[in-house]
Backbone as ProteinMPNN parsed JSONL, in Angstrom:
{"seq_chain_A": "MDEITKVLKREFDAEEGSFLLRLRGDLEWDRAAFTRLEQAMRAACERSQFDEKLDRWVAEGFYEVVTWVPSWTSHPNFPKPTPGAYFEDCIERIGDLANWYFRGWHDYSEGHVWTDL", "coords_chain_A": {"N_chain_A": [[-247.035, -16.969, 58.564], [-244.583, -18.465, 56.662], [-243.559, -18.87, 53.182], [-242.545, -21.474, 52.61], [-243.642, -23.007, 54.679], [-246.357, -22.631, 54.107], [-246.566, -23.943, 51.62], [-245.844, -26.586, 52.319], [-247.929, -27.14, 54.126], [-250.228, -26.992, 52.442], [-249.586, -29.055, 50.641], [-249.16, -31.351, 52.313], [-251.666, -31.53, 53.459], [-253.063, -32.346, 51.321], [-254.411, -30.575, 49.573], [-256.417, -28.906, 47.037], [-254.94, -29.198, 43.864], [-252.552, -30.091, 44.844], [-249.636, -32.221, 44.977], [-250.003, -34.721, 46.256], [-252.825, -35.024, 46.238], [-253.371, -35.038, 43.491], [-251.967, -37.316, 42.787], [-253.28, -39.358, 44.197], [-256.082, -38.951, 43.682], [-256.334, -38.475, 40.897], [-254.632, -40.261, 39.788], [-252.248, -39.347, 38.725], [-248.966, -38.335, 38.114], [-247.945, -35.406, 38.86], [-245.648, -33.372, 37.637], [-244.868, -30.673, 38.092], [-246.145, -30.14, 40.513], [-244.903, -32.067, 42.095], [-242.271, -31.083, 42.06], [-242.624, -28.651, 43.401], [-243.4, -29.604, 45.944], [-241.13, -31.175, 46.619], [-239.06, -29.253, 46.658], [-239.928, -27.61, 48.746], [-239.847, -29.454, 50.858], [-237.107, -29.951, 50.892], [-236.142, -27.397, 51.59], [-237.267, -27.217, 54.126], [-235.822, -29.187, 55.428], [-233.241, -28.091, 55.364], [-233.663, -25.838, 56.941], [-234.408, -26.9, 59.417], [-232.417, -28.585, 60.29], [-230.722, -28.342, 62.519], [-232.395, -28.211, 64.639], [-233.695, -29.144, 67.81], [-236.197, -30.144, 68.339], [-238.983, -31.228, 66.413], [-241.718, -30.088, 64.422], [-244.783, -31.678, 64.83], [-246.813, -31.967, 62.795], [-245.392, -31.483, 60.475], [-243.473, -33.509, 60.553], [-245.21, -35.707, 60.414], [-246.183, -35.3, 57.832], [-243.843, -35.614, 56.256], [-243.337, -38.297, 56.852], [-245.649, -39.492, 55.796], [-245.378, -38.918, 53.04], [-242.945, -40.259, 52.406], [-243.571, -42.903, 52.961], [-246.12, -43.496, 51.864], [-246.208, -42.604, 49.116], [-244.243, -44.199, 47.583], [-245.423, -46.709, 48.011], [-248.071, -46.433, 46.951], [-247.545, -45.88, 44.27], [-246.301, -48.154, 43.427], [-247.826, -50.129, 42.304], [-248.29, -52.216, 39.489], [-249.941, -51.224, 37.444], [-250.005, -48.531, 37.807], [-249.715, -45.374, 36.308], [-246.71, -44.547, 35.723], [-244.417, -41.786, 35.637], [-242.404, -40.818, 32.846], [-239.023, -40.348, 31.791], [-238.154, -43.63, 33.142], [-235.98, -43.38, 34.87], [-236.268, -40.823, 35.929], [-238.543, -41.11, 37.572], [-237.575, -43.039, 39.409], [-235.479, -41.564, 40.537], [-236.961, -39.584, 41.818], [-238.358, -41.036, 43.783], [-236.199, -41.965, 45.257], [-235.217, -39.481, 46.106], [-237.249, -38.468, 47.846], [-236.986, -40.264, 49.895], [-234.345, -39.733, 50.711], [-234.697, -37.098, 51.601], [-236.476, -37.437, 53.735], [-234.88, -38.945, 55.473], [-232.914, -37.015, 56.003], [-234.464, -34.987, 57.184], [-235.465, -36.25, 59.538], [-233.144, -37.113, 60.856], [-231.439, -34.902, 60.876], [-229.248, -34.549, 59.343], [-227.846, -35.258, 56.107], [-227.017, -37.995, 53.859], [-225.004, -37.332, 52.134], [-221.847, -35.97, 51.018], [-220.219, -33.063, 52.437], [-221.034, -29.983, 50.954], [-222.562, -31.019, 48.973], [-224.678, -30.726, 46.182], [-228.012, -30.269, 45.718], [-229.747, -31.169, 43.102], [-232.399, -30.001, 40.978], [-235.201, -32.017, 40.166]], "CA_chain_A": [[-246.605, -18.235, 58.006], [-243.747, -18.199, 55.493], [-243.949, -19.581, 51.955], [-242.223, -22.908, 52.733], [-244.656, -23.591, 55.558], [-247.625, -22.64, 53.365], [-246.506, -25.002, 50.602], [-245.907, -27.876, 53.011], [-249.281, -27.316, 54.669], [-251.123, -27.318, 51.318], [-249.228, -30.362, 50.088], [-249.397, -32.418, 53.279], [-253.112, -31.631, 53.647], [-253.607, -32.803, 50.034], [-255.381, -29.593, 49.1], [-256.613, -28.821, 45.584], [-253.737, -28.926, 43.083], [-251.349, -30.63, 45.488], [-249.069, -33.446, 44.416], [-250.631, -35.902, 46.848], [-254.201, -35.154, 45.767], [-253.322, -35.448, 42.072], [-251.478, -38.691, 42.736], [-254.317, -40.276, 44.68], [-257.387, -38.764, 43.059], [-256.29, -38.513, 39.433], [-253.602, -41.22, 39.378], [-251.348, -38.607, 37.852], [-247.741, -37.799, 38.703], [-247.864, -34.02, 38.417], [-244.239, -32.994, 37.797], [-244.746, -29.342, 38.698], [-246.551, -30.265, 41.915], [-243.836, -32.793, 42.786], [-241.15, -30.158, 42.222], [-243.01, -27.716, 44.47], [-243.325, -30.353, 47.199], [-239.738, -31.573, 46.884], [-238.288, -28.066, 47.01], [-240.357, -27.195, 50.085], [-239.302, -30.432, 51.789], [-235.667, -29.693, 50.957], [-235.966, -26.163, 52.362], [-237.597, -27.535, 55.517], [-234.673, -29.934, 55.956], [-232.162, -27.122, 55.595], [-234.039, -24.936, 58.028], [-234.599, -27.581, 60.698], [-231.4, -29.601, 60.528], [-230.099, -28.193, 63.833], [-233.449, -28.114, 65.657], [-233.797, -30.255, 68.763], [-237.556, -30.663, 68.262], [-239.626, -31.058, 65.111], [-243.166, -29.921, 64.441], [-245.424, -32.969, 64.564], [-247.529, -32.009, 61.521], [-244.398, -31.573, 59.4], [-242.934, -34.868, 60.634], [-246.237, -36.611, 59.886], [-246.211, -35.103, 56.386], [-242.666, -36.286, 55.694], [-243.563, -39.737, 56.987], [-246.685, -39.878, 54.835], [-244.817, -38.871, 51.687], [-241.915, -41.278, 52.204], [-244.129, -44.256, 53.033], [-247.293, -43.696, 51.021], [-245.96, -42.399, 47.677], [-243.687, -45.404, 46.949], [-246.398, -47.796, 48.072], [-249.172, -46.144, 46.031], [-247.079, -45.897, 42.881], [-245.639, -49.424, 43.113], [-248.735, -51.015, 41.572], [-247.832, -52.308, 38.093], [-250.794, -50.461, 36.54], [-249.923, -47.097, 38.05], [-249.046, -44.719, 35.166], [-245.499, -43.881, 36.195], [-243.873, -40.792, 34.705], [-241.246, -41.243, 32.076], [-238.406, -41.675, 31.748], [-238.143, -44.375, 34.393], [-234.929, -42.865, 35.75], [-236.836, -39.668, 36.632], [-239.4, -41.635, 38.634], [-236.704, -43.657, 40.412], [-234.78, -40.473, 41.225], [-237.928, -38.916, 42.697], [-238.597, -41.914, 44.931], [-234.975, -41.907, 46.055], [-235.107, -38.15, 46.697], [-238.113, -38.3, 49.015], [-236.357, -41.049, 50.968], [-233.196, -38.96, 51.184], [-235.176, -35.937, 52.343], [-237.032, -37.904, 55.011], [-233.734, -39.258, 56.324], [-232.306, -35.748, 56.409], [-235.366, -34.288, 58.102], [-235.574, -36.923, 60.825], [-231.839, -37.237, 61.518], [-230.772, -33.617, 60.966], [-228.127, -34.537, 58.392], [-228.076, -36.149, 54.971], [-225.973, -38.991, 53.609], [-224.066, -36.884, 51.112], [-220.697, -35.224, 51.53], [-220.346, -31.612, 52.592], [-220.995, -29.307, 49.672], [-223.45, -31.687, 48.006], [-225.653, -29.846, 45.535], [-229.267, -30.958, 45.439], [-230.257, -30.71, 41.81], [-233.836, -30.147, 40.77], [-235.555, -33.211, 39.377]], "C_chain_A": [[-245.787, -17.937, 56.742], [-244.136, -19.116, 54.326], [-243.67, -21.077, 52.037], [-243.287, -23.603, 53.57], [-246.001, -23.666, 54.854], [-247.656, -23.767, 52.342], [-246.608, -26.365, 51.27], [-247.305, -28.15, 53.549], [-250.264, -27.714, 53.568], [-250.849, -28.722, 50.781], [-249.569, -31.488, 51.057], [-250.878, -32.589, 53.596], [-253.824, -32.094, 52.382], [-254.714, -31.881, 49.535], [-255.425, -29.585, 47.566], [-255.312, -28.422, 44.888], [-252.456, -29.472, 43.678], [-250.89, -31.911, 44.797], [-249.802, -34.673, 44.942], [-252.071, -36.099, 46.387], [-254.227, -35.613, 44.308], [-252.908, -36.908, 41.95], [-252.582, -39.666, 43.131], [-255.607, -40.169, 43.883], [-257.393, -38.945, 41.556], [-255.349, -39.579, 38.889], [-252.632, -40.572, 38.383], [-250.162, -38.088, 38.649], [-247.563, -36.406, 38.111], [-246.448, -33.513, 38.699], [-244.069, -31.643, 38.486], [-245.1, -29.405, 40.181], [-245.495, -31.029, 42.71], [-242.656, -31.87, 43.047], [-241.424, -29.177, 43.352], [-242.889, -28.391, 45.839], [-241.878, -30.666, 47.557], [-238.899, -30.38, 47.309], [-238.661, -27.549, 48.402], [-239.826, -28.158, 51.147], [-237.802, -30.212, 51.976], [-235.382, -28.442, 51.799], [-236.258, -26.408, 53.845], [-236.457, -28.312, 56.177], [-233.524, -28.99, 56.283], [-232.44, -26.276, 56.829], [-234.05, -25.641, 59.384], [-233.462, -28.519, 61.082], [-230.702, -29.499, 61.89], [-231.118, -28.062, 64.96], [-233.45, -29.353, 66.551], [-235.169, -30.925, 68.694], [-238.138, -30.338, 66.892], [-241.119, -30.855, 65.298], [-243.829, -31.236, 64.027], [-246.086, -33.019, 63.185], [-246.554, -32.102, 60.35], [-243.806, -32.979, 59.386], [-243.932, -35.883, 60.076], [-246.319, -36.502, 58.368], [-245.036, -35.784, 55.702], [-242.866, -37.795, 55.721], [-244.57, -40.228, 55.952], [-246.128, -39.934, 53.412], [-243.854, -40.033, 51.463], [-242.464, -42.7, 52.276], [-245.246, -44.48, 52.018], [-246.985, -43.585, 49.527], [-245.333, -43.634, 47.033], [-244.667, -46.571, 46.937], [-247.503, -47.62, 47.029], [-248.741, -46.3, 44.573], [-246.401, -47.21, 42.488], [-246.538, -50.399, 42.349], [-248.319, -51.043, 40.099], [-248.677, -51.495, 37.106], [-250.763, -48.952, 36.795], [-249.16, -46.449, 36.892], [-247.845, -43.883, 35.622], [-245.006, -42.868, 35.161], [-242.662, -41.361, 33.976], [-240.261, -40.091, 31.983], [-238.374, -42.328, 33.136], [-237.106, -43.865, 35.384], [-235.428, -41.661, 36.543], [-237.669, -40.148, 37.817], [-238.558, -42.232, 39.762], [-235.949, -42.599, 41.21], [-235.707, -39.756, 42.201], [-238.192, -39.741, 43.95], [-237.377, -41.913, 45.846], [-234.871, -40.564, 46.784], [-235.999, -38.002, 47.925], [-237.599, -39.124, 50.188], [-235.174, -40.315, 51.571], [-233.643, -37.78, 52.033], [-235.76, -36.339, 53.696], [-235.904, -38.263, 55.973], [-233.103, -37.989, 56.872], [-233.178, -35.036, 57.443], [-235.345, -34.94, 59.488], [-234.248, -37.024, 61.572], [-231.127, -35.902, 61.707], [-229.54, -33.51, 60.089], [-228.439, -35.517, 57.271], [-226.849, -37.023, 54.728], [-224.884, -38.531, 52.646], [-222.957, -36.039, 51.727], [-221.0, -33.734, 51.603], [-220.196, -30.95, 51.231], [-221.854, -29.953, 48.598], [-224.471, -30.688, 47.464], [-226.876, -30.686, 45.182], [-229.824, -30.392, 44.136], [-231.771, -30.853, 41.761], [-234.082, -31.366, 39.901], [-236.535, -32.847, 38.294]], "O_chain_A": [[-246.261, -17.231, 55.852], [-244.95, -20.026, 54.486], [-244.485, -21.874, 51.575], [-243.774, -24.671, 53.2], [-246.715, -24.661, 54.989], [-248.661, -24.466, 52.214], [-247.383, -27.212, 50.827], [-247.807, -29.268, 53.439], [-251.04, -28.656, 53.733], [-251.778, -29.48, 50.503], [-250.198, -32.472, 50.667], [-251.305, -33.683, 53.966], [-255.048, -32.222, 52.368], [-255.79, -32.323, 49.135], [-254.577, -30.18, 46.9], [-254.666, -27.444, 45.264], [-251.386, -29.335, 43.084], [-251.668, -32.587, 44.123], [-250.177, -35.558, 44.173], [-252.494, -37.234, 46.168], [-255.021, -36.48, 43.941], [-253.433, -37.646, 41.115], [-252.787, -40.682, 42.467], [-256.164, -41.181, 43.456], [-258.339, -39.499, 40.996], [-255.27, -39.784, 37.677], [-252.257, -41.154, 37.365], [-250.32, -37.486, 39.71], [-247.083, -36.257, 36.987], [-246.09, -33.256, 39.848], [-243.219, -31.492, 39.364], [-244.428, -28.79, 41.009], [-245.215, -30.689, 43.859], [-242.099, -31.876, 44.145], [-240.544, -28.905, 44.168], [-242.341, -27.812, 46.776], [-241.457, -30.438, 48.691], [-238.099, -30.493, 48.238], [-237.792, -27.1, 49.15], [-239.403, -27.724, 52.219], [-237.294, -30.281, 53.096], [-234.473, -28.447, 52.629], [-235.574, -25.868, 54.714], [-236.166, -28.109, 57.356], [-232.913, -29.083, 57.347], [-231.555, -26.036, 57.651], [-233.727, -25.023, 60.398], [-233.544, -29.186, 62.113], [-230.143, -30.489, 62.362], [-230.746, -27.827, 66.11], [-233.229, -30.47, 66.084], [-235.296, -32.121, 68.956], [-237.825, -29.308, 66.295], [-241.712, -31.395, 66.232], [-243.479, -31.827, 63.005], [-245.937, -34.012, 62.473], [-246.861, -32.735, 59.34], [-243.653, -33.575, 58.319], [-243.551, -36.806, 59.355], [-246.507, -37.51, 57.687], [-245.21, -36.455, 54.684], [-242.597, -38.485, 54.738], [-244.361, -41.258, 55.311], [-246.382, -40.887, 52.675], [-243.936, -40.717, 50.444], [-241.872, -43.613, 51.701], [-245.311, -45.533, 51.385], [-247.465, -44.407, 48.746], [-245.845, -44.093, 46.012], [-244.732, -47.328, 45.968], [-247.829, -48.561, 46.306], [-249.502, -46.8, 43.745], [-245.973, -47.367, 41.344], [-246.051, -51.391, 41.806], [-248.025, -49.995, 39.524], [-248.184, -51.115, 36.044], [-251.416, -48.186, 36.086], [-248.08, -46.914, 36.529], [-247.957, -42.682, 35.868], [-245.162, -43.073, 33.957], [-241.996, -42.277, 34.46], [-240.673, -38.937, 32.093], [-238.543, -41.663, 34.158], [-237.323, -43.91, 36.595], [-235.056, -41.491, 37.704], [-237.517, -39.649, 38.932], [-238.804, -41.957, 40.937], [-235.797, -42.727, 42.425], [-235.284, -39.366, 43.289], [-238.242, -39.199, 45.054], [-237.511, -41.865, 47.068], [-234.479, -40.52, 47.951], [-235.559, -37.468, 48.943], [-237.757, -38.73, 51.344], [-235.013, -40.275, 52.791], [-233.04, -37.491, 53.067], [-235.553, -35.645, 54.691], [-235.964, -37.925, 57.155], [-232.796, -37.9, 58.06], [-232.677, -34.545, 58.455], [-235.22, -34.246, 60.498], [-234.236, -37.02, 62.802], [-230.294, -35.773, 62.604], [-228.861, -32.483, 60.094], [-229.192, -36.474, 57.452], [-225.788, -36.812, 55.316], [-223.94, -39.274, 52.377], [-223.111, -35.472, 52.808], [-221.897, -33.221, 50.936], [-219.322, -31.323, 50.447], [-221.877, -29.5, 47.453], [-225.05, -29.905, 48.217], [-226.787, -31.672, 44.451], [-230.312, -29.263, 44.095], [-232.349, -31.718, 42.421], [-233.286, -31.703, 39.024], [-236.954, -33.712, 37.525]]}, "name": "protein", "num_of_chains": 1, "seq": "MDEITKVLKREFDAEEGSFLLRLRGDLEWDRAAFTRLEQAMRAACERSQFDEKLDRWVAEGFYEVVTWVPSWTSHPNFPKPTPGAYFEDCIERIGDLANWYFRGWHDYSEGHVWTDL"}
């Protein structure tokens, strides 16, 4: 199992220290954990963009992140990270990555550089 797959497995399974576990259990947006998850998701998109079939567990993980994270963090009392633009960019990014993963291409022009958040 390569490093990208290991990271996705830990994150999507909400293992100890994962972004999803910290978000749900501690109500904390862990920036380092989000970066780890986002970078692994981005790498998975790059790697699978020409695949005819997708691994179900990875697809389920992408779906969970893109649907659950915005919903969970939309509550007015959720302690969103600051600045607000960072949080909004993160929510947009996971949507962009899910679109890319499921369609095999992203909405940005050729040569687009995905900056770290």
